């Protein structure tokens, strides 16, 4: 075999090997999954959690007559059935008893001060009156026996007599002024003592009012349910300090119940009054109860302090209350149908791609896929509605054809 024939044969073998590799790689290339567009009914539903509560209830709060913080001494367990006038809560009386003793002591001291002031004022007034009368008598005597006749008395005696009259007059005026001043001072001291007595009486009245308000009784028959306070979300318990007007619990009317549910902010599109709800009481074994949204809070808020996830609170009006299983505070799971269409083009989420800031799908055109811009509508957990850009019968890729092409290359 000549050298030339050997070179030609080697080139033919190499070409055949390259062709074989290309064919094998082409046959091994994965086929792009596709989805055929159709119109079909569309339901967008979300799930939410919450709890039952009574439509009507009687609040149980710390009495407003208690003017200072108090500690809870006894508390009926949550969910207790009660009769009218049963004791629900009692408070520690120690502070009010101490306040009562302090007030009574201060009141006694104030009364003693008043009596002492009255006695002292009377004695002082009597003494000052005697002094004023004595000064008046001295003045009268000085006028009566005044030496005024210069022809009988010497000039020195006349002047001395006039001085005695003036001195007696001044003593009388000083005695009167002193009596008036000391009387005003005594009146002021008495007013101060009276104010102290009134302050002590107010303290006693407040303590007595507090002592009379240390027991909360059931206003009617029902079930006593504890409620978290709005400041820290904690429930009242024995030993905790509470303020007047602070919520403690409620006595619900079990005949009509409603539910408060919390819908994740990202799922709340279309959440409004009238939306149908199907709910399940967790303790009821999966039996469904129907209802509808009655109201929705306008602003989302965290459900748990310190957790930034936002929820919309909504109230569910339950079509029929089952008192046997529906209790205040019972946990529920709710399913809300937020959107319902008889016909819609809905495609899988993984058929959507982004090109140059626009949402596109890859539609089959002959033997290839071409990007088509689409306008999207609402979405469910697995699908999204296409409002514009596709029609029934279109075949779209469920994987990025361009990425598959680059991978094959």
Coordinates of C-alpha atoms in Angstrom, one line a residue:
X1 CA 0.0 0.0 0.0
X2 CA 1.4 3.3 -1.1
X3 CA 1.9 6.1 1.4
X4 CA -0.7 8.2 -0.5
X5 CA -3.4 5.5 -0.1
X6 CA -2.7 5.2 3.6
X7 CA -3.2 8.9 4.2
X8 CA -6.5 8.9 2.3
X9 CA -7.7 5.9 4.3
X10 CA -6.8 7.5 7.6
X11 CA -8.7 10.7 6.7
X12 CA -11.8 8.7 5.8
X13 CA -11.7 6.9 9.1
X14 CA -11.4 10.2 11.0
X15 CA -14.3 11.7 9.1
X16 CA -16.5 8.7 9.8
X17 CA -15.6 8.9 13.6
X18 CA -16.5 12.6 13.8
X19 CA -19.8 12.0 12.0
X20 CA -20.6 9.2 14.4
X21 CA -19.9 11.3 17.4
X22 CA -22.2 14.2 16.1
X23 CA -25.0 11.7 15.4
X24 CA -24.7 10.1 18.8
X25 CA -24.7 13.5 20.5
X26 CA -27.7 14.7 18.5
X27 CA -29.6 11.5 19.4
X28 CA -28.7 11.9 23.0
X29 CA -29.8 15.6 23.2
X30 CA -32.8 15.8 25.6
X31 CA -36.1 16.7 24.1
X32 CA -37.6 20.1 25.3
X33 CA -40.8 19.5 27.3
X34 CA -43.8 21.4 26.0
X35 CA -47.3 22.5 27.0
X36 CA -50.3 22.9 24.8
X37 CA -52.3 26.0 25.5
X38 CA -56.0 25.5 26.2
X39 CA -58.9 27.4 27.7
X40 CA -60.2 25.9 31.0
X41 CA -61.9 26.9 34.2
X42 CA -59.5 28.7 36.6
X43 CA -59.8 28.8 40.4
X44 CA -57.4 30.8 42.6
X45 CA -57.6 29.8 46.2
X46 CA -55.4 30.5 49.2
X47 CA -55.3 28.9 52.6
X48 CA -55.2 30.8 55.9
X49 CA -55.3 30.1 59.6
X50 CA -57.2 31.7 62.4
X51 CA -59.5 31.1 65.4
X52 CA -63.1 31.3 66.2
X53 CA -64.7 34.1 68.3
X54 CA -68.2 35.0 69.4
X55 CA -70.1 37.6 67.4
X56 CA -71.4 39.0 70.6
X57 CA -69.6 38.9 74.0
X58 CA -69.5 40.7 77.3
X59 CA -66.0 42.1 78.0
X60 CA -64.3 41.5 81.3
X61 CA -61.9 44.3 82.2
X62 CA -60.1 45.6 85.2
X63 CA -62.7 47.9 87.0
X64 CA -62.2 51.6 86.2
X65 CA -62.9 52.4 89.9
X66 CA -59.5 51.0 90.7
X67 CA -57.2 54.0 90.3
X68 CA -53.9 52.3 90.7
X69 CA -52.1 49.2 89.3
X70 CA -53.1 46.0 91.1
X71 CA -51.9 42.4 91.1
X72 CA -54.1 39.5 90.2
X73 CA -54.7 37.3 93.2
X74 CA -57.0 34.6 91.8
X75 CA -58.1 33.9 88.2
X76 CA -60.6 31.4 86.9
X77 CA -59.1 29.0 84.3
X78 CA -59.6 29.7 80.6
X79 CA -62.8 28.1 79.2
X80 CA -64.5 27.7 82.6
X81 CA -68.3 27.6 82.5
X82 CA -69.8 30.1 85.0
X83 CA -73.1 31.1 86.4
X84 CA -74.3 34.6 87.1
X85 CA -72.4 36.2 90.0
X86 CA -69.7 33.6 90.1
X87 CA -66.3 35.1 90.9
X88 CA -64.0 35.4 87.9
X89 CA -61.1 37.4 89.1
X90 CA -59.9 38.8 92.5
X91 CA -57.1 41.3 93.1
X92 CA -54.5 41.7 95.9
X93 CA -55.9 44.0 98.5
X94 CA -52.5 44.8 100.3
X95 CA -51.9 48.1 98.6
X96 CA -55.4 49.4 99.3
X97 CA -55.3 48.2 102.9
X98 CA -52.1 50.1 103.4
X99 CA -53.5 53.1 101.7
X100 CA -56.6 52.9 103.9
X101 CA -54.4 52.8 107.1
X102 CA -52.3 55.7 105.9
X103 CA -55.4 57.7 105.0
X104 CA -57.0 57.0 108.4
X105 CA -53.8 58.0 110.2
X106 CA -53.5 61.2 108.2
X107 CA -57.2 61.9 108.7
X108 CA -56.8 61.5 112.5
X109 CA -53.7 63.7 112.5
X110 CA -55.6 66.4 110.5
X111 CA -58.5 66.3 112.9
X112 CA -56.2 66.7 115.9
X113 CA -54.5 69.6 114.1
X114 CA -57.9 71.2 113.5
X115 CA -58.9 70.9 117.2
X116 CA -55.5 72.2 118.3
X117 CA -55.8 75.1 115.9
X118 CA -59.3 75.9 117.1
X119 CA -58.2 75.8 120.7
X120 CA -55.0 77.9 120.1
X121 CA -57.0 80.4 118.0
X122 CA -59.6 80.8 120.7
X123 CA -57.0 81.3 123.4
X124 CA -55.0 83.7 121.3
X125 CA -58.1 85.7 120.3
X126 CA -59.1 85.9 124.0
X127 CA -55.7 87.2 125.1
X128 CA -55.5 89.7 122.2
X129 CA -59.0 90.9 123.1
X130 CA -57.9 91.5 126.7
X131 CA -54.9 93.4 125.5
X132 CA -57.0 95.5 123.2
X133 CA -59.5 96.3 126.0
X134 CA -56.7 97.2 128.4
X135 CA -55.2 99.5 125.8
X136 CA -58.6 101.1 125.2
X137 CA -59.1 101.7 128.9
X138 CA -55.6 103.2 129.2
X139 CA -56.4 105.5 126.3
X140 CA -59.7 106.5 127.8
X141 CA -58.0 107.3 131.1
X142 CA -55.3 109.3 129.4
X143 CA -58.0 111.4 127.7
X144 CA -60.0 111.8 130.8
X145 CA -57.2 112.9 133.0
X146 CA -55.2 114.8 130.3
X147 CA -53.4 117.9 131.5
X148 CA -54.4 120.4 128.8
X149 CA -54.8 123.8 130.6
X150 CA -51.5 125.6 130.2
X151 CA -52.6 128.2 132.8
X152 CA -52.8 125.5 135.4
X153 CA -50.1 123.0 134.3
X154 CA -46.7 123.7 133.2
X155 CA -45.8 123.3 129.5
X156 CA -43.8 120.2 130.3
X157 CA -46.7 118.5 132.1
X158 CA -49.0 119.4 129.1
X159 CA -46.6 117.9 126.6
X160 CA -46.1 114.8 128.8
X161 CA -49.9 114.3 129.1
X162 CA -50.2 114.5 125.3
X163 CA -47.5 112.0 124.8
X164 CA -49.3 109.6 127.2
X165 CA -52.5 110.0 125.2
X166 CA -50.7 109.3 121.9
X167 CA -48.9 106.3 123.4
X168 CA -52.2 104.8 124.7
X169 CA -53.8 105.3 121.3
X170 CA -50.9 103.6 119.6
X171 CA -51.1 100.7 122.0
X172 CA -54.8 100.3 121.4
X173 CA -54.3 100.4 117.6
X174 CA -51.4 97.8 117.8
X175 CA -53.6 95.5 119.9
X176 CA -56.4 95.7 117.3
X177 CA -54.0 95.1 114.4
X178 CA -52.3 92.3 116.2
X179 CA -55.7 90.7 116.9
X180 CA -56.7 91.0 113.2
X181 CA -53.3 89.6 112.0
X182 CA -53.3 86.7 114.4
X183 CA -56.9 85.9 113.5
X184 CA -56.0 85.8 109.8
X185 CA -53.0 83.6 110.5
X186 CA -55.1 81.2 112.6
X187 CA -57.7 81.0 109.8
X188 CA -55.0 80.2 107.2
X189 CA -53.6 77.5 109.5
X190 CA -57.0 76.1 109.9
X191 CA -57.5 76.0 106.1
X192 CA -54.2 74.1 105.7
X193 CA -55.3 71.6 108.4
X194 CA -58.7 71.3 106.6
X195 CA -57.0 70.6 103.3
X196 CA -54.9 67.9 104.9
X197 CA -58.0 66.4 106.3
X198 CA -59.7 66.5 102.9
X199 CA -56.7 64.9 101.2
X200 CA -56.7 62.1 103.8
X201 CA -60.5 61.6 103.3
X202 CA -59.9 61.4 99.5
X203 CA -57.2 58.8 100.1
X204 CA -59.6 56.8 102.3
X205 CA -62.4 57.0 99.8
X206 CA -60.1 55.9 97.0
X207 CA -58.8 53.0 99.1
X208 CA -62.4 52.0 100.1
X209 CA -63.5 52.2 96.4
X210 CA -60.6 50.1 95.4
X211 CA -61.3 47.5 98.1
X212 CA -64.9 47.4 97.0
X213 CA -63.8 46.7 93.4
X214 CA -61.3 43.9 94.0
X215 CA -63.7 41.2 92.9
X216 CA -65.1 40.7 89.4
X217 CA -68.2 38.6 89.1
X218 CA -69.9 37.1 86.1
X219 CA -72.7 39.4 84.8
X220 CA -74.5 36.4 83.3
X221 CA -74.1 32.6 82.6
X222 CA -71.6 31.6 80.0
X223 CA -68.0 30.5 79.3
X224 CA -65.1 32.6 80.7
X225 CA -62.5 33.1 78.0
X226 CA -59.2 34.9 78.5
X227 CA -58.1 37.5 76.0
X228 CA -54.5 38.7 75.2
X229 CA -53.9 42.4 76.0
X230 CA -53.2 44.6 72.9
X231 CA -49.8 45.8 74.2
X232 CA -47.7 42.6 74.4
X233 CA -50.2 39.9 73.4
X234 CA -49.8 38.1 76.8
X235 CA -52.7 36.7 78.8
X236 CA -53.4 37.8 82.3
X237 CA -52.2 35.4 84.9
X238 CA -52.0 35.2 88.7
X239 CA -49.4 37.7 90.0
X240 CA -49.4 39.9 87.0
X241 CA -50.0 43.6 87.4
X242 CA -52.9 45.1 85.6
X243 CA -54.3 48.7 85.2
X244 CA -57.9 49.9 85.2
X245 CA -59.7 49.3 82.0
X246 CA -57.2 46.6 80.9
X247 CA -58.9 43.7 79.0
X248 CA -58.8 40.4 80.9
X249 CA -61.3 38.2 79.1
X250 CA -64.9 37.9 77.9
X251 CA -68.1 36.0 78.3
X252 CA -69.1 35.1 74.7
X253 CA -72.6 34.4 73.4
X254 CA -72.0 30.9 71.9
X255 CA -75.1 31.0 69.8
X256 CA -73.5 32.9 66.9
X257 CA -69.8 32.5 66.1
X258 CA -67.4 34.2 63.6
X259 CA -63.8 33.6 62.7
X260 CA -60.8 35.9 62.4
X261 CA -58.3 34.6 59.8
X262 CA -54.9 35.9 58.7
X263 CA -54.1 35.9 55.0
X264 CA -50.5 36.3 53.9
X265 CA -49.9 39.7 52.3
X266 CA -48.5 38.1 49.1
X267 CA -51.7 36.0 48.7
X268 CA -54.2 38.7 49.5
X269 CA -54.9 40.0 46.0
X270 CA -58.7 40.0 45.5
X271 CA -59.4 39.6 49.2
X272 CA -62.6 41.5 49.9
X273 CA -66.0 41.3 51.5
X274 CA -68.2 38.6 50.0
X275 CA -65.4 36.2 49.1
X276 CA -66.6 32.6 49.8
X277 CA -64.7 30.7 52.5
X278 CA -64.6 27.0 53.4
X279 CA -63.3 26.4 56.9
X280 CA -62.4 23.4 59.1
X281 CA -62.3 23.4 62.9
X282 CA -59.1 21.5 63.7
X283 CA -60.7 19.6 66.5
X284 CA -63.6 18.5 64.4
X285 CA -61.9 15.9 62.2
X286 CA -62.0 17.8 58.8
X287 CA -65.7 18.6 58.5
X288 CA -66.2 21.7 56.4
X289 CA -68.3 24.7 57.3
X290 CA -69.2 27.4 54.8
X291 CA -69.0 31.2 55.2
X292 CA -67.9 34.4 53.5
X293 CA -65.6 37.3 54.2
X294 CA -67.4 40.0 56.2
X295 CA -64.7 42.6 56.5
X296 CA -60.9 43.0 55.8
X297 CA -58.5 45.2 57.7
X298 CA -57.1 48.0 55.4
X299 CA -53.5 47.5 56.4
X300 CA -51.3 44.4 56.7
X301 CA -49.5 43.9 60.0
X302 CA -47.2 41.3 61.6
X303 CA -49.1 38.5 63.3
X304 CA -46.2 37.9 65.8
X305 CA -44.1 40.6 67.3
X306 CA -40.5 40.5 66.0
X307 CA -41.5 38.5 62.8
X308 CA -41.6 40.8 59.8
X309 CA -44.0 38.7 57.8
X310 CA -47.2 40.7 57.1
X311 CA -50.8 39.4 57.2
X312 CA -54.2 40.9 56.4
X313 CA -56.8 40.2 59.1
X314 CA -60.2 39.2 57.8
X315 CA -63.5 38.4 59.6
X316 CA -65.5 35.4 58.3
X317 CA -69.2 35.3 58.7
X318 CA -70.1 31.6 59.3
X319 CA -73.3 30.4 57.6
X320 CA -74.4 28.2 60.5
X321 CA -72.9 27.9 64.0
X322 CA -72.5 24.4 65.4
X323 CA -72.2 25.0 69.2
X324 CA -71.1 21.4 69.7
X325 CA -67.7 22.0 68.0
X326 CA -67.4 25.8 67.6
X327 CA -65.9 27.3 70.8
X328 CA -64.2 30.7 71.2
X329 CA -60.5 30.4 70.6
X330 CA -60.7 27.1 68.6
X331 CA -58.1 27.0 65.8
X332 CA -59.4 26.8 62.2
X333 CA -58.0 26.3 58.7
X334 CA -59.7 28.3 56.0
X335 CA -59.7 28.0 52.2
X336 CA -60.7 31.2 50.2
X337 CA -61.7 31.2 46.6
X338 CA -60.3 34.6 45.6
X339 CA -60.9 34.3 41.8
X340 CA -63.1 32.1 39.7
X341 CA -63.3 32.1 35.9
X342 CA -65.2 29.7 33.6
X343 CA -62.6 30.1 30.8
X344 CA -59.0 31.3 31.0
X345 CA -55.6 30.6 29.5
X346 CA -53.5 29.4 32.4
X347 CA -50.0 28.2 31.9
X348 CA -47.4 26.6 34.2
X349 CA -45.1 29.1 36.0
X350 CA -42.0 27.4 34.6
X351 CA -43.1 28.3 31.1
X352 CA -42.4 32.0 31.8
X353 CA -39.0 33.5 31.1
X354 CA -37.6 37.0 31.1
X355 CA -35.8 38.7 28.2
X356 CA -34.7 42.3 28.3
X357 CA -37.0 43.1 31.2
X358 CA -40.1 41.6 29.6
X359 CA -42.0 38.4 30.4
X360 CA -42.0 36.0 27.5
X361 CA -42.8 32.4 26.6
X362 CA -41.2 30.3 23.8
X363 CA -43.9 29.3 21.3
X364 CA -43.2 26.6 18.8
X365 CA -42.9 27.9 15.2
X366 CA -42.2 25.0 12.8
X367 CA -39.1 23.2 14.1
X368 CA -38.0 25.9 16.5
X369 CA -39.2 28.0 19.4
X370 CA -39.5 31.8 19.2
X371 CA -39.9 34.2 22.2
X372 CA -43.4 35.8 22.5
X373 CA -44.1 38.7 24.9
X374 CA -47.2 38.0 27.1
X375 CA -49.4 40.0 29.4
X376 CA -50.0 38.3 32.7
X377 CA -53.0 38.3 35.0
X378 CA -53.5 36.7 38.4
X379 CA -51.7 33.6 39.5
X380 CA -52.3 30.5 41.6
X381 CA -49.5 28.6 43.4
X382 CA -48.8 26.5 40.2
X383 CA -50.2 28.5 37.3
X384 CA -50.5 32.0 36.0
X385 CA -53.2 33.5 33.7
X386 CA -52.1 34.9 30.3
X387 CA -54.3 37.8 29.3
X388 CA -52.6 38.6 26.0
X389 CA -50.0 36.9 23.8
X390 CA -51.3 33.3 23.5
X391 CA -54.3 31.5 22.1
X392 CA -55.7 28.0 22.4
X393 CA -53.6 25.4 20.5
X394 CA -50.3 27.2 20.9
X395 CA -47.4 24.9 22.0
X396 CA -45.0 26.5 24.4
X397 CA -41.7 25.3 25.9
X398 CA -41.5 24.4 29.6
X399 CA -37.7 24.8 29.5
X400 CA -35.6 27.6 28.0
X401 CA -34.7 26.4 24.5
X402 CA -31.8 28.9 24.2
X403 CA -30.3 27.5 27.4
X404 CA -30.8 23.9 26.0
X405 CA -29.1 24.9 22.8
X406 CA -26.1 26.4 24.6
X407 CA -25.8 23.3 26.7
X408 CA -25.7 21.1 23.5
X409 CA -23.1 23.3 22.0

